[in-house]
Coordinates of C-alpha atoms and ligand atoms in Angstrom, one line a residue:
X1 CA 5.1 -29.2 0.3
X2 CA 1.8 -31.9 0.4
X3 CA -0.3 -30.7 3.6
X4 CA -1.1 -33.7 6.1
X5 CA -3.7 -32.6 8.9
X6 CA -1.7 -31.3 11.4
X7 CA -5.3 -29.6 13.7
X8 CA -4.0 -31.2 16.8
X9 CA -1.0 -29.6 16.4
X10 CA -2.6 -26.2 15.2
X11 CA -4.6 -26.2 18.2
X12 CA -1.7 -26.4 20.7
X13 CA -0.1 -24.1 19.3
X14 CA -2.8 -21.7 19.4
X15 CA -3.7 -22.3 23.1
X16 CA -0.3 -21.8 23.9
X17 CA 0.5 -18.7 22.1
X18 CA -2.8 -16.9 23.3
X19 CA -1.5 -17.5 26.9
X20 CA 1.3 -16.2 26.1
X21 CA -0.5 -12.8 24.9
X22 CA -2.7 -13.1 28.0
X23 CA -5.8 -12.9 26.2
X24 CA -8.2 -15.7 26.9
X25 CA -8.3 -18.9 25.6
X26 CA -11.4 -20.3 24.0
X27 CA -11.0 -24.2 23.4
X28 CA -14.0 -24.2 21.1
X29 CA -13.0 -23.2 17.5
X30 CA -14.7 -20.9 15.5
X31 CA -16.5 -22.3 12.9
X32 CA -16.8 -20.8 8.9
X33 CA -18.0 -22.1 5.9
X34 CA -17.2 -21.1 2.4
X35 CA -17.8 -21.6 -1.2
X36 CA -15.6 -20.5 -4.0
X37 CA -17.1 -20.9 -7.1
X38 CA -13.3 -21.6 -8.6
X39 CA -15.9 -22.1 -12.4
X40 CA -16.3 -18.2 -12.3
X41 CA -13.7 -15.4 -12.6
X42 CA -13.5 -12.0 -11.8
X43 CA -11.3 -9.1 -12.7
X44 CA -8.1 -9.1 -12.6
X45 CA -6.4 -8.5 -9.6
X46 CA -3.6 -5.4 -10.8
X47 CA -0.4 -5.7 -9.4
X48 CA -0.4 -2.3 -8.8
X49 CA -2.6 -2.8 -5.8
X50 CA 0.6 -3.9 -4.1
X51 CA 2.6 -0.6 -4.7
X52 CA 4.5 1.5 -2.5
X53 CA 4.3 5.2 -1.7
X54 CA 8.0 6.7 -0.8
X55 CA 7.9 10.3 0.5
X56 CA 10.5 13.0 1.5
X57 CA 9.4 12.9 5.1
X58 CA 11.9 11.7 8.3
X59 CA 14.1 8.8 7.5
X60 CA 11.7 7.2 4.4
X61 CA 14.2 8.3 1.5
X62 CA 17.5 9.7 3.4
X63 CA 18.6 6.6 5.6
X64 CA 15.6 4.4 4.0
X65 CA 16.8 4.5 0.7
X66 CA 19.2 6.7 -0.2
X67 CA 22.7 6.9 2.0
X68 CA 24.8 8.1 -1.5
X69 CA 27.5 6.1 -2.6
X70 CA 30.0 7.3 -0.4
X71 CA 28.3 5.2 2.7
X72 CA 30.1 2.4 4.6
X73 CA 26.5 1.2 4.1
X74 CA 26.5 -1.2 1.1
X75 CA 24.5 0.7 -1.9
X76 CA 24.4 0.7 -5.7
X77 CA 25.1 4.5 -7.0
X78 CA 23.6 5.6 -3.3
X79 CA 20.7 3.3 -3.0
X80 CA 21.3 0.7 -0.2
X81 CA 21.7 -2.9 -1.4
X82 CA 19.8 -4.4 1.4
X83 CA 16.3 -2.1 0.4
X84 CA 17.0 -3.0 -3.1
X85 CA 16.6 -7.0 -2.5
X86 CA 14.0 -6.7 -0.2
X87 CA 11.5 -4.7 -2.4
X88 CA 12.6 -6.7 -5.3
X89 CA 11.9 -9.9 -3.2
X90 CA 8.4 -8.8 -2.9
X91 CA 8.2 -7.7 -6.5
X92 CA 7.2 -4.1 -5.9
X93 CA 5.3 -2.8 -8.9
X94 CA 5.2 0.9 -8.2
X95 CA 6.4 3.4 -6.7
X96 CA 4.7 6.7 -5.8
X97 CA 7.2 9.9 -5.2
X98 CA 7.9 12.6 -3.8
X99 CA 4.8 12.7 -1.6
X100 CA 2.4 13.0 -0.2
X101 CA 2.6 17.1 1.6
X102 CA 5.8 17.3 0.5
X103 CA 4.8 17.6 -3.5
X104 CA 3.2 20.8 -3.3
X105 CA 6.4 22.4 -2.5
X106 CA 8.4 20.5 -4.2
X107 CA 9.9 22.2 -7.4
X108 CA 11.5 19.6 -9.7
X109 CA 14.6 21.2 -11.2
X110 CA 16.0 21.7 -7.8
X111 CA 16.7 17.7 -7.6
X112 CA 18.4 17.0 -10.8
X113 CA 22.1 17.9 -12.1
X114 CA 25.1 17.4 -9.9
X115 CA 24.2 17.1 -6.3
X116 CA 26.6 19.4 -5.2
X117 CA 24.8 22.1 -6.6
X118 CA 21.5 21.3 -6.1
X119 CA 19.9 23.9 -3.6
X120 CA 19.2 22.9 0.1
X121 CA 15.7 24.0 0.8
X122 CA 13.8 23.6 4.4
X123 CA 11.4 20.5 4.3
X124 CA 8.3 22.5 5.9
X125 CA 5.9 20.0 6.2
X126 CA 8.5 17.0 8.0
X127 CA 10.0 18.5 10.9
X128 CA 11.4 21.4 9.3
X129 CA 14.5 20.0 8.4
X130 CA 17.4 20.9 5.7
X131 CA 16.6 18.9 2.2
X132 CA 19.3 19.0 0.0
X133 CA 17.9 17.6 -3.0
X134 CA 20.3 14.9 -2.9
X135 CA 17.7 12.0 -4.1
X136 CA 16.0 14.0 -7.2
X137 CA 14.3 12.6 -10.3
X138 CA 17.0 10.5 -11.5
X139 CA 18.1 8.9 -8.4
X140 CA 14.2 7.6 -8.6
X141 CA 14.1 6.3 -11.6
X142 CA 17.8 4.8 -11.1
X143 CA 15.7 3.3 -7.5
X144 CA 13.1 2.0 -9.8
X145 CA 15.2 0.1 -12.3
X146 CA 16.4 -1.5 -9.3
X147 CA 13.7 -2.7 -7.9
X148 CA 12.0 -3.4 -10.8
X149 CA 8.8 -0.9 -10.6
X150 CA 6.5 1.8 -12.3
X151 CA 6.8 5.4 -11.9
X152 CA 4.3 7.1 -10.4
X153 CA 5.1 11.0 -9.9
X154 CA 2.7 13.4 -8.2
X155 CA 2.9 17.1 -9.5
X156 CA 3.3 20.0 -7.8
X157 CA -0.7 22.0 -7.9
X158 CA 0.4 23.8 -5.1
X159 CA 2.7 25.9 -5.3
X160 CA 3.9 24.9 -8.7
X161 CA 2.3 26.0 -11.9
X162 CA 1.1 24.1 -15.4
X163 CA 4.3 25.2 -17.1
X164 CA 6.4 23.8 -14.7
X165 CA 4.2 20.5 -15.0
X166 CA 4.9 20.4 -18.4
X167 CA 8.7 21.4 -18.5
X168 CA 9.4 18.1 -16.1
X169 CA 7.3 16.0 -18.5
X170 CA 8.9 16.8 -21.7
X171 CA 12.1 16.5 -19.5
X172 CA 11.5 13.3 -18.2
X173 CA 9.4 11.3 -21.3
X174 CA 10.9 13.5 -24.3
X175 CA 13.0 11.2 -26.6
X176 CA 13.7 14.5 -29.2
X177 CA 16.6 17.0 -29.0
X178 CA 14.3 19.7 -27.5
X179 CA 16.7 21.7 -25.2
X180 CA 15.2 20.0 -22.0
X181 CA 15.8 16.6 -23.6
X182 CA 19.1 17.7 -24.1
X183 CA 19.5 18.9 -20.0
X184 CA 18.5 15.4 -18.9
X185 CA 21.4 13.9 -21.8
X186 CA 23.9 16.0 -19.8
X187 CA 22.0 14.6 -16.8
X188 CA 23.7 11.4 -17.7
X189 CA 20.2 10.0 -19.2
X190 CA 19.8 9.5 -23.0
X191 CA 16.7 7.2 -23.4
X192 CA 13.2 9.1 -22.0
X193 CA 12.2 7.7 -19.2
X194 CA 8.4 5.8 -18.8
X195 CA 6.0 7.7 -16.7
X196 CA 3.6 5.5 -15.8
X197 CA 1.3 7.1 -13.4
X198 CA 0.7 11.0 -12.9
X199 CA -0.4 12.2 -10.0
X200 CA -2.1 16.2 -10.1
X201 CA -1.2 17.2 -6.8
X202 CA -2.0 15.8 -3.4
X203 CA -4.6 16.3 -0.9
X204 CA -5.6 19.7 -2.2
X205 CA -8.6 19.2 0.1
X206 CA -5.8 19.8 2.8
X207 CA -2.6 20.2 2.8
X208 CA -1.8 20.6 -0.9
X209 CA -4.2 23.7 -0.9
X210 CA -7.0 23.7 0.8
X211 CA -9.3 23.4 -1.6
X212 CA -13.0 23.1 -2.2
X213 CA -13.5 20.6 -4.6
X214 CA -14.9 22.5 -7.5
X215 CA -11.9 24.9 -7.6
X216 CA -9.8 21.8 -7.6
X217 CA -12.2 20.0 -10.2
X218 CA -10.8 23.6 -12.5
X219 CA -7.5 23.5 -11.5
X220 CA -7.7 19.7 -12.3
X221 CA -8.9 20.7 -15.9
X222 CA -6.0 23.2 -16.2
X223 CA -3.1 21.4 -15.6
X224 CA -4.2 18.5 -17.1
X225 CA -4.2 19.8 -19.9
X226 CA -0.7 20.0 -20.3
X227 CA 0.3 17.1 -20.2
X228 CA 2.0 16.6 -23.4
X229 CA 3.5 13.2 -24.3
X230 CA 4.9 12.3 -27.2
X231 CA 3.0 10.3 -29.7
X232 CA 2.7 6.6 -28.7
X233 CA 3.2 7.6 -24.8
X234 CA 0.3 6.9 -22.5
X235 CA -0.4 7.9 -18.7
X236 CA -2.5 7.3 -16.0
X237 CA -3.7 10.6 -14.7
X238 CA -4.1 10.6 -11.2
X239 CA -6.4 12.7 -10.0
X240 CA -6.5 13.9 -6.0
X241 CA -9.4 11.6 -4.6
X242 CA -12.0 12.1 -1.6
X243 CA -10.5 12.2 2.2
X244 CA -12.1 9.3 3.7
X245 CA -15.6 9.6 3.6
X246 CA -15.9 12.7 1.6
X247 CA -18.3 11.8 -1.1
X248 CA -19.0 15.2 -1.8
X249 CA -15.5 15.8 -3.3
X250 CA -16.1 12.2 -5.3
X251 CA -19.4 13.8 -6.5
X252 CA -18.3 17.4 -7.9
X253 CA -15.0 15.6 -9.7
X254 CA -17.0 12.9 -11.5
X255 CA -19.4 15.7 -12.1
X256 CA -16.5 18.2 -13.7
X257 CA -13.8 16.7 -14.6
X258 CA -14.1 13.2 -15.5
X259 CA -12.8 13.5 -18.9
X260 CA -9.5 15.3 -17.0
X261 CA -8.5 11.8 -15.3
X262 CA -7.9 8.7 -15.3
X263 CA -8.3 7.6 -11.8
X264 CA -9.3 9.0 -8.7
X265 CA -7.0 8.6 -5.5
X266 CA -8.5 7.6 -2.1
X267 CA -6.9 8.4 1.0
X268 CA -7.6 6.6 4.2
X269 CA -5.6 5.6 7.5
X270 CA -6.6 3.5 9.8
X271 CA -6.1 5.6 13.2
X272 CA -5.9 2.5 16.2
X273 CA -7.0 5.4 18.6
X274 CA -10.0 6.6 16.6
X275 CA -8.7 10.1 15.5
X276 CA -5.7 12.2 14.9
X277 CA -4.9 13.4 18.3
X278 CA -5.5 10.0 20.4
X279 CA -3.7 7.6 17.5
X280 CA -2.2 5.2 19.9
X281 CA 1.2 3.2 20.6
X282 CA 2.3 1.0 17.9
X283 CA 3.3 -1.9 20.2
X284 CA 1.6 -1.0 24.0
X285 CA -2.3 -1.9 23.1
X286 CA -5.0 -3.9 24.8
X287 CA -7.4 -6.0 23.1
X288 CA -9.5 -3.9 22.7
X289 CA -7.2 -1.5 20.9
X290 CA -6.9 -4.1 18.5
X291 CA -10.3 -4.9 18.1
X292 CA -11.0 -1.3 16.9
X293 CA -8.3 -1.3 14.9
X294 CA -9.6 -3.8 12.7
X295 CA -12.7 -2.7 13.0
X296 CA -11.6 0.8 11.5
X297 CA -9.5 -1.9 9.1
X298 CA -12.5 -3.3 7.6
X299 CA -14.9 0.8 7.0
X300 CA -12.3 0.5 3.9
X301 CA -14.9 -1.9 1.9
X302 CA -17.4 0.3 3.0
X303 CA -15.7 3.4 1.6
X304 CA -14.7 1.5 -1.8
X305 CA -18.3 0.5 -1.9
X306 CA -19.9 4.3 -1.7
X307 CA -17.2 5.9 -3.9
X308 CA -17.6 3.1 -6.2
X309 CA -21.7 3.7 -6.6
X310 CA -20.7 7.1 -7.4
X311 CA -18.6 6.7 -10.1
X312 CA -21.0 3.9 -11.7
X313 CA -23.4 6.7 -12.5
X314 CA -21.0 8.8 -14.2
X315 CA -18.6 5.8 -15.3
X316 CA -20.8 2.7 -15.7
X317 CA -18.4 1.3 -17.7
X318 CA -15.6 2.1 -14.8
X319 CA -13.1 3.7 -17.6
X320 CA -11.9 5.7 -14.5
X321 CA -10.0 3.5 -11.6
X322 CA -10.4 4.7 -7.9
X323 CA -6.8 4.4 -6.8
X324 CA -5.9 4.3 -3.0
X325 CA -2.5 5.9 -3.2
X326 CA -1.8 6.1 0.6
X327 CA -3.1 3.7 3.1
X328 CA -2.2 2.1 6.4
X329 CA -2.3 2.3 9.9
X330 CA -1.3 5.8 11.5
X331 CA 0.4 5.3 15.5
X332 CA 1.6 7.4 17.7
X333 CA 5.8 7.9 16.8
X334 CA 7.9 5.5 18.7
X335 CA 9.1 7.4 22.3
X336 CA 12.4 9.5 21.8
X337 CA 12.0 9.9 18.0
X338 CA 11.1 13.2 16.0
X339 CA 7.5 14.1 15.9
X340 CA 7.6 14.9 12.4
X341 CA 9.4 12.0 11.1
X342 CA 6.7 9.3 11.9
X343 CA 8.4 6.7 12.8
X344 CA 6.4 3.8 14.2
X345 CA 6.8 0.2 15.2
X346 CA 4.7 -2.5 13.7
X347 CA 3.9 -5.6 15.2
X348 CA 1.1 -8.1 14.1
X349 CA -1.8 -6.2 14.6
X350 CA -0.5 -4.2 11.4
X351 CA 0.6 -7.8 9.3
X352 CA -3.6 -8.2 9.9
X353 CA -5.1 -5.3 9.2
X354 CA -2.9 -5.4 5.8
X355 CA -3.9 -8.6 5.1
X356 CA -7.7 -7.4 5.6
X357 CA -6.6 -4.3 3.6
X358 CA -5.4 -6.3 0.6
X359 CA -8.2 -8.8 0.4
X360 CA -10.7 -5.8 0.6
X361 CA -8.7 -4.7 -2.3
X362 CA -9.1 -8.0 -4.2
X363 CA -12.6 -7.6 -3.9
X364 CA -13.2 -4.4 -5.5
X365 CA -10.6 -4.8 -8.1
X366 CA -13.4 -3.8 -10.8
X367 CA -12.5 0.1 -10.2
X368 CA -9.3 -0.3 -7.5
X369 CA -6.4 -1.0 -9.7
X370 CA -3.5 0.7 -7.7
X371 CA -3.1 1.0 -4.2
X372 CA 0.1 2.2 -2.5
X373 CA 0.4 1.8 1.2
X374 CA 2.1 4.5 3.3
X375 CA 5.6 4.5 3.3
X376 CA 8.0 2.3 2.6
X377 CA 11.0 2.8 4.7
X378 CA 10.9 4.0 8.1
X379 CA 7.5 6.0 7.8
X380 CA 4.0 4.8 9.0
X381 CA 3.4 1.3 8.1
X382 CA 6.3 0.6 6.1
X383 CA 8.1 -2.9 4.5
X384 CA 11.5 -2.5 6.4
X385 CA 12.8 -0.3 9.0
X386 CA 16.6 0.6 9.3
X387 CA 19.3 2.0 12.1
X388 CA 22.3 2.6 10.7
X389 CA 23.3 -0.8 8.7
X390 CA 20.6 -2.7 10.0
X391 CA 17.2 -3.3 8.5
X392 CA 14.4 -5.2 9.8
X393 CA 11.5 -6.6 7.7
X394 CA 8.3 -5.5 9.3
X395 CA 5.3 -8.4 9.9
X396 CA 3.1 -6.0 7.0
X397 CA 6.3 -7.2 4.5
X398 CA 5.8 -10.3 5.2
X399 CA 2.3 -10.0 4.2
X400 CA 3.2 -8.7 1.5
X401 CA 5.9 -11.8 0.8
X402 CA 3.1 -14.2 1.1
X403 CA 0.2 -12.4 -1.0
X404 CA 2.5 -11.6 -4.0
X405 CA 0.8 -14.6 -5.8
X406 CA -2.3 -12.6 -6.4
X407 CA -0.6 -10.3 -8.5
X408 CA -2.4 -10.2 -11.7
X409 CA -4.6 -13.0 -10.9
X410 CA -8.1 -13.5 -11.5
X411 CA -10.4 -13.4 -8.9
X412 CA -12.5 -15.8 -7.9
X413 CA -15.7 -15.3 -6.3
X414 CA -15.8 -16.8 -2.2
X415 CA -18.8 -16.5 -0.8
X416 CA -17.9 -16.6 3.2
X417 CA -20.2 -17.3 5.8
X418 CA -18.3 -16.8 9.4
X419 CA -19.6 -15.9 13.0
X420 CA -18.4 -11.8 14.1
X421 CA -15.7 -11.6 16.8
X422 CA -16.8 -9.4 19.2
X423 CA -15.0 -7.3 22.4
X424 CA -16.0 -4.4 24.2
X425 CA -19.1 -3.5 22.3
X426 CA -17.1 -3.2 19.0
X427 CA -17.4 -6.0 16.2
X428 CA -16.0 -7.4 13.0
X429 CA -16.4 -10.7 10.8
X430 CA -13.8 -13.3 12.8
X431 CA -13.2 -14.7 9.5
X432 CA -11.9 -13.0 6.4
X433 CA -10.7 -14.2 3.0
X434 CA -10.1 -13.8 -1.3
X435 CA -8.9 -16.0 -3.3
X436 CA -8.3 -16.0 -7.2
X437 CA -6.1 -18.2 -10.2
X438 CA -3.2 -17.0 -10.8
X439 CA -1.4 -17.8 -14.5
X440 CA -0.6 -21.1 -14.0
X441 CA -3.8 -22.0 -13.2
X442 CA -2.5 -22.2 -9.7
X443 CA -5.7 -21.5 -7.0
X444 CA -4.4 -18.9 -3.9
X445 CA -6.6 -18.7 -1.1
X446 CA -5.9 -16.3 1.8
X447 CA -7.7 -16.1 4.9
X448 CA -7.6 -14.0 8.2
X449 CA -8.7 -15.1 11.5
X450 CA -9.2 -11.9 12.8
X451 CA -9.8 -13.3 16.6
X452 CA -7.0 -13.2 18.8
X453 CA -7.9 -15.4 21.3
X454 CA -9.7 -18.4 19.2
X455 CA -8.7 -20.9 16.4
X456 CA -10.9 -21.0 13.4
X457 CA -12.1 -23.9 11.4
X458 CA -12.5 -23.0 7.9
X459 CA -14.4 -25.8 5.6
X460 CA -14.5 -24.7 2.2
X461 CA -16.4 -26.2 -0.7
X462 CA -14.6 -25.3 -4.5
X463 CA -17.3 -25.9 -7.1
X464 CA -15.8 -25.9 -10.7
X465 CA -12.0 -27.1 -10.3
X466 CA -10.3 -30.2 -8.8
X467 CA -7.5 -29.8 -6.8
X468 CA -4.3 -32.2 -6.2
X469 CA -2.6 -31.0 -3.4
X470 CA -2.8 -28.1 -0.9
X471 CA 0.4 -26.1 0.7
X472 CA 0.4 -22.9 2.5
X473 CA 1.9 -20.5 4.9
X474 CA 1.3 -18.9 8.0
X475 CA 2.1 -15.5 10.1
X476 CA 0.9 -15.6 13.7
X477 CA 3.0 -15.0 16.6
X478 CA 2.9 -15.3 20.7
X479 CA 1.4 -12.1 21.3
X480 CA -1.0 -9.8 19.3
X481 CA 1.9 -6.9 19.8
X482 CA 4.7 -9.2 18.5
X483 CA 7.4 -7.2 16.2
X484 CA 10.6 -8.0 15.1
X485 CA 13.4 -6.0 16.3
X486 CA 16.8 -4.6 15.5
X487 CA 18.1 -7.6 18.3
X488 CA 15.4 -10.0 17.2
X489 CA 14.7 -9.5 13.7
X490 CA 12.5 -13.0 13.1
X491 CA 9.9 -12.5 15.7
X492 CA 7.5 -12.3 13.5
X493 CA 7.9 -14.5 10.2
X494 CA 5.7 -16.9 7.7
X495 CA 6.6 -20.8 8.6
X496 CA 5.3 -23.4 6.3
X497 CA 1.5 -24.5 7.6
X498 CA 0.3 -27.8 8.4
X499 CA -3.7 -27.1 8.9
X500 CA -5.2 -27.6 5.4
X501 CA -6.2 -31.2 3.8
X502 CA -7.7 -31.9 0.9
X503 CA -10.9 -34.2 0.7
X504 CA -12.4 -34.4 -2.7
X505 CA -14.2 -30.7 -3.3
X506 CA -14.0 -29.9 0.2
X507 CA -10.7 -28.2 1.8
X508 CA -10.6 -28.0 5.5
X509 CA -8.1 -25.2 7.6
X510 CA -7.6 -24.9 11.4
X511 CA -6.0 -21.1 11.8
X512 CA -5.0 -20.5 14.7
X513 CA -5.9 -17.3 16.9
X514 CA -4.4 -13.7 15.1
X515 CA -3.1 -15.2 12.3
X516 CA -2.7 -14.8 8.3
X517 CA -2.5 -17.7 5.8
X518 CA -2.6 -18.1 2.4
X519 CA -2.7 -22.0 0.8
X520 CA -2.0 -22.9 -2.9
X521 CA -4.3 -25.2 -4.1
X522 CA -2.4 -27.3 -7.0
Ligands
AHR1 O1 1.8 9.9 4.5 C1 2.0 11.0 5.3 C2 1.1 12.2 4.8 O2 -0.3 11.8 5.0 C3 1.1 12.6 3.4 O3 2.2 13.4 3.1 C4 -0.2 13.2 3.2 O4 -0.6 13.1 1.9 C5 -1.1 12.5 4.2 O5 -1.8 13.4 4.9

């Protein structure tokens, strides 16, 4: 689609749609310059940065996923069809499994074999419900060929120990007729699987053991060593990362056990409330709700940044990747539902911060090179939410659906020069946006107008590259709490954008209020 100015229009729109969210109008854009130096390139952006994390917690794999293939619900070999074309629609890359909490308790050979046999144990850490072990390591991997992704499997440095680490790994990657080889043939799988990403333990600072970080930085060195692939396999070895803005735990790893990883795994939630026992309603927020949401949002570039200077002086030449495998915003569960399940609506307050989220990632693609954002199914910010044989796509997949293009593209550096929004004594840049070439030379910008009650006018200058044509698309909605619903599924979807011309080296976009767009530049 060729772009035509279409600002009168854009501006309408945006008064009306702020009245209808009853935040104020502003008639006067705001006004943002950029250049991107489109002669320059940056790392590569991984496509890993879009992956997934899928735990055994509430209805994320049993519902989400997995309804076996005895469901009215329409499913390959158990895993429903309608999950299946979503994630591939949105090329998932990876997928992290089984948690999270959960994989410190979680003892492999109980989810392979015949399902009828496998053991039903007590899922402690989710609500205390029965887990029958009915989705295992094969029904994974079987979910993975089908969407198309990596495996990424965290181990069990918990309450597991280094020999049964390395029984699931030859298990799982051994191609030879070693008598666990041979269980997984019987299994019904001949070829080794690939196991992409390895993940020793999770959140031992907490929940996976309560660790300080030096006895983790030796339990690290353990079980790491036994990891045994056959020759001509290689893993990334996950190690657990720093809660937050626990540099400390950063410090003693790179200090100790550097050589015993391959990345380190970041966790951090955005909480809308401000902490853990005043998170928030998903959907019932003010404005100023969202405006420290995002403004919580945004502390991720400033966490990347301090881990990052860190690492540099044991790493300089960043060998070791600081993951963020889980990520997202953290409500309150929806009214009515299980406490432990954490369930939560998602309107477009979480389609922005994941936007703000993913170009943060962009920009620190130099060490970030997988991020996976918390959970997929039914659980925190996730893609799709089901109820019996319906699923909804959240506003955060269609982010997702519109910033696939920068996976594996190069970034390109934007310098971005835009006024702060600010409400109730909180504050955050109004404007926000990456941009990189992709492989067919193709130029993706995307930008944020993080304001909700003001349009933005973006002129950007792009020194180094001519461009033909500019198309885009847009996510905004009426109201700053808009979702999409089991009765209204398309609330909240991208539409094809008419605010960004082309004059010479100068490209010009009127966003309006709340919104998310990212524009092809041909
Ligand atoms: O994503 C939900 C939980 O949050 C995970 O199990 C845990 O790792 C984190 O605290």
């Amino acid at each position: 689609m060729r772009i035509v100015a279409g600002r009168w229009l854009v501006a309408w729109c945006a008064t009306a749609m702020a009245a209808a969210a009853g935040i104020a109008e502003t008639q006067t854009p705001i006004a943002a310059r950029a250049v991107l130096h489109a002669d320059q390139s940056g790392p590569t952006i991984a496509p890993q940065i879009y992956g997934q994390f899928s735990e055994h917690l509430g209805r994320g794999i049993y519902e989400g996923i997995w309804v076996g293939a005895g469901s009215p619900i329409p499913n390959t070999r158990g895993i429903r069809n309608d999950v299946i074309a979503a994630l591939r629609h949105i090329h998932v890359p990876v997928v992290r499994w089984p948690g999270g909490c959960f994989a410190d308790e979680y003892h492999w050979r109980q989810g392979i074999g015949a399902r009828a046999a496998r053991p039903t144990r007590v899922n402690t850490n989710w609500g205390g419900v029965e887990e029958t072990n009915a989705f295992g390591t094969q029904e994974y991997f079987d979910f993975l060929g089908l969407i198309g992704a990596r495996s990424y499997v965290t181990m069990n440095l918990g309450t597991g120990s280094a020999q049964e680490l390395a029984d699931w790994v030859e298990y799982l990657t051994s191609a030879s007729r070693s008598t666990l080889a041979q269980e997984r043939r019987r299994n019904g799988r001949d070829a080794p699987w690939q196991l992409d990403y390895i993940g020793l333990g999770n959140e031992s600072w907490g929940c996976g053991g309560n660790m300080r970080p030096e006895y983790y930085a030796d339990v690290l060195r353990h079980f790491s060593t036994f990891i045994r692939l056959p020759a001509g396999q290689a893993v990334s070895r996950v190690a657990v990362g720093p809660n937050a803005d626990d540099y400390h735990w950063t410090e003693v790893l790179m200090a100790n056990a550097a050589g015993s990883f391959d990345a380190l795994a970041l966790h951090y939630y955005t909480l809308p409330g401000g902490d853990w026992l005043h998170k928030g309603s998903a959907t019932a927020f003010t404005e100023s709700d969202w405006i420290r949401t995002l403004e919580s949002t945004v502390h991720m570039d400033e966490l990347l940044t301090k881990h990052e200077a860190i690492m540099d002086r044991y790493d300089p030449a960043r060998r070791v990747a600081l993951d963020v495998d889980e990520w997202g915003l953290w409500h309150d569960v929806e009214p009515g539902t299980n406490p432990g399940f954490l369930f939560q609506q998602n309107t477009l307050r979480d389609a922005l911060a994941a936007a703000l989220n993913l170009n943060i990632f962009h920009r620190h693609s130099a060490r970030v090179r997988m991020a996976n954002i918390a959970q997929t199914v039914n659980v925190l910010q996730a893609m799709a939410l089901t109820q019996g044989e319906k699923l909804v796509l959240t506003p955060t997949y269609h982010v997702y659906d519109m910033y696939q293009v920068f996976q594996g593209a190069q970034l390109l550096p934007l310098e971005l020069d835009a006024p702060r929004y600010q409400y109730g004594g909180h504050s955050v840049p109004a404007v926000d946006a990456s941009a990189a070439r992709d492989a067919n030379g193709v130029i993706h910008v995307a930008i944020v107008n993080l304001d909700p009650g003001r349009a933005a006018a973006l002129t950007l200058r792009i020194t180094g590259a001519q461009s033909r044509g500019v198309s885009g698309r847009l996510l905004t909605a009426a109201a700053i709490n808009a979702f999409n619903s089991f009765s209204a599924p398309a609330g909240v979807q991208p539409v094809p954008f008419g605010g960004a011309s082309l004059q010479g080296d100068l490209l010009s976009v009127s966003l309006p209020a709340k919104s998310v767009v990212v524009l092809d530049l041909n």
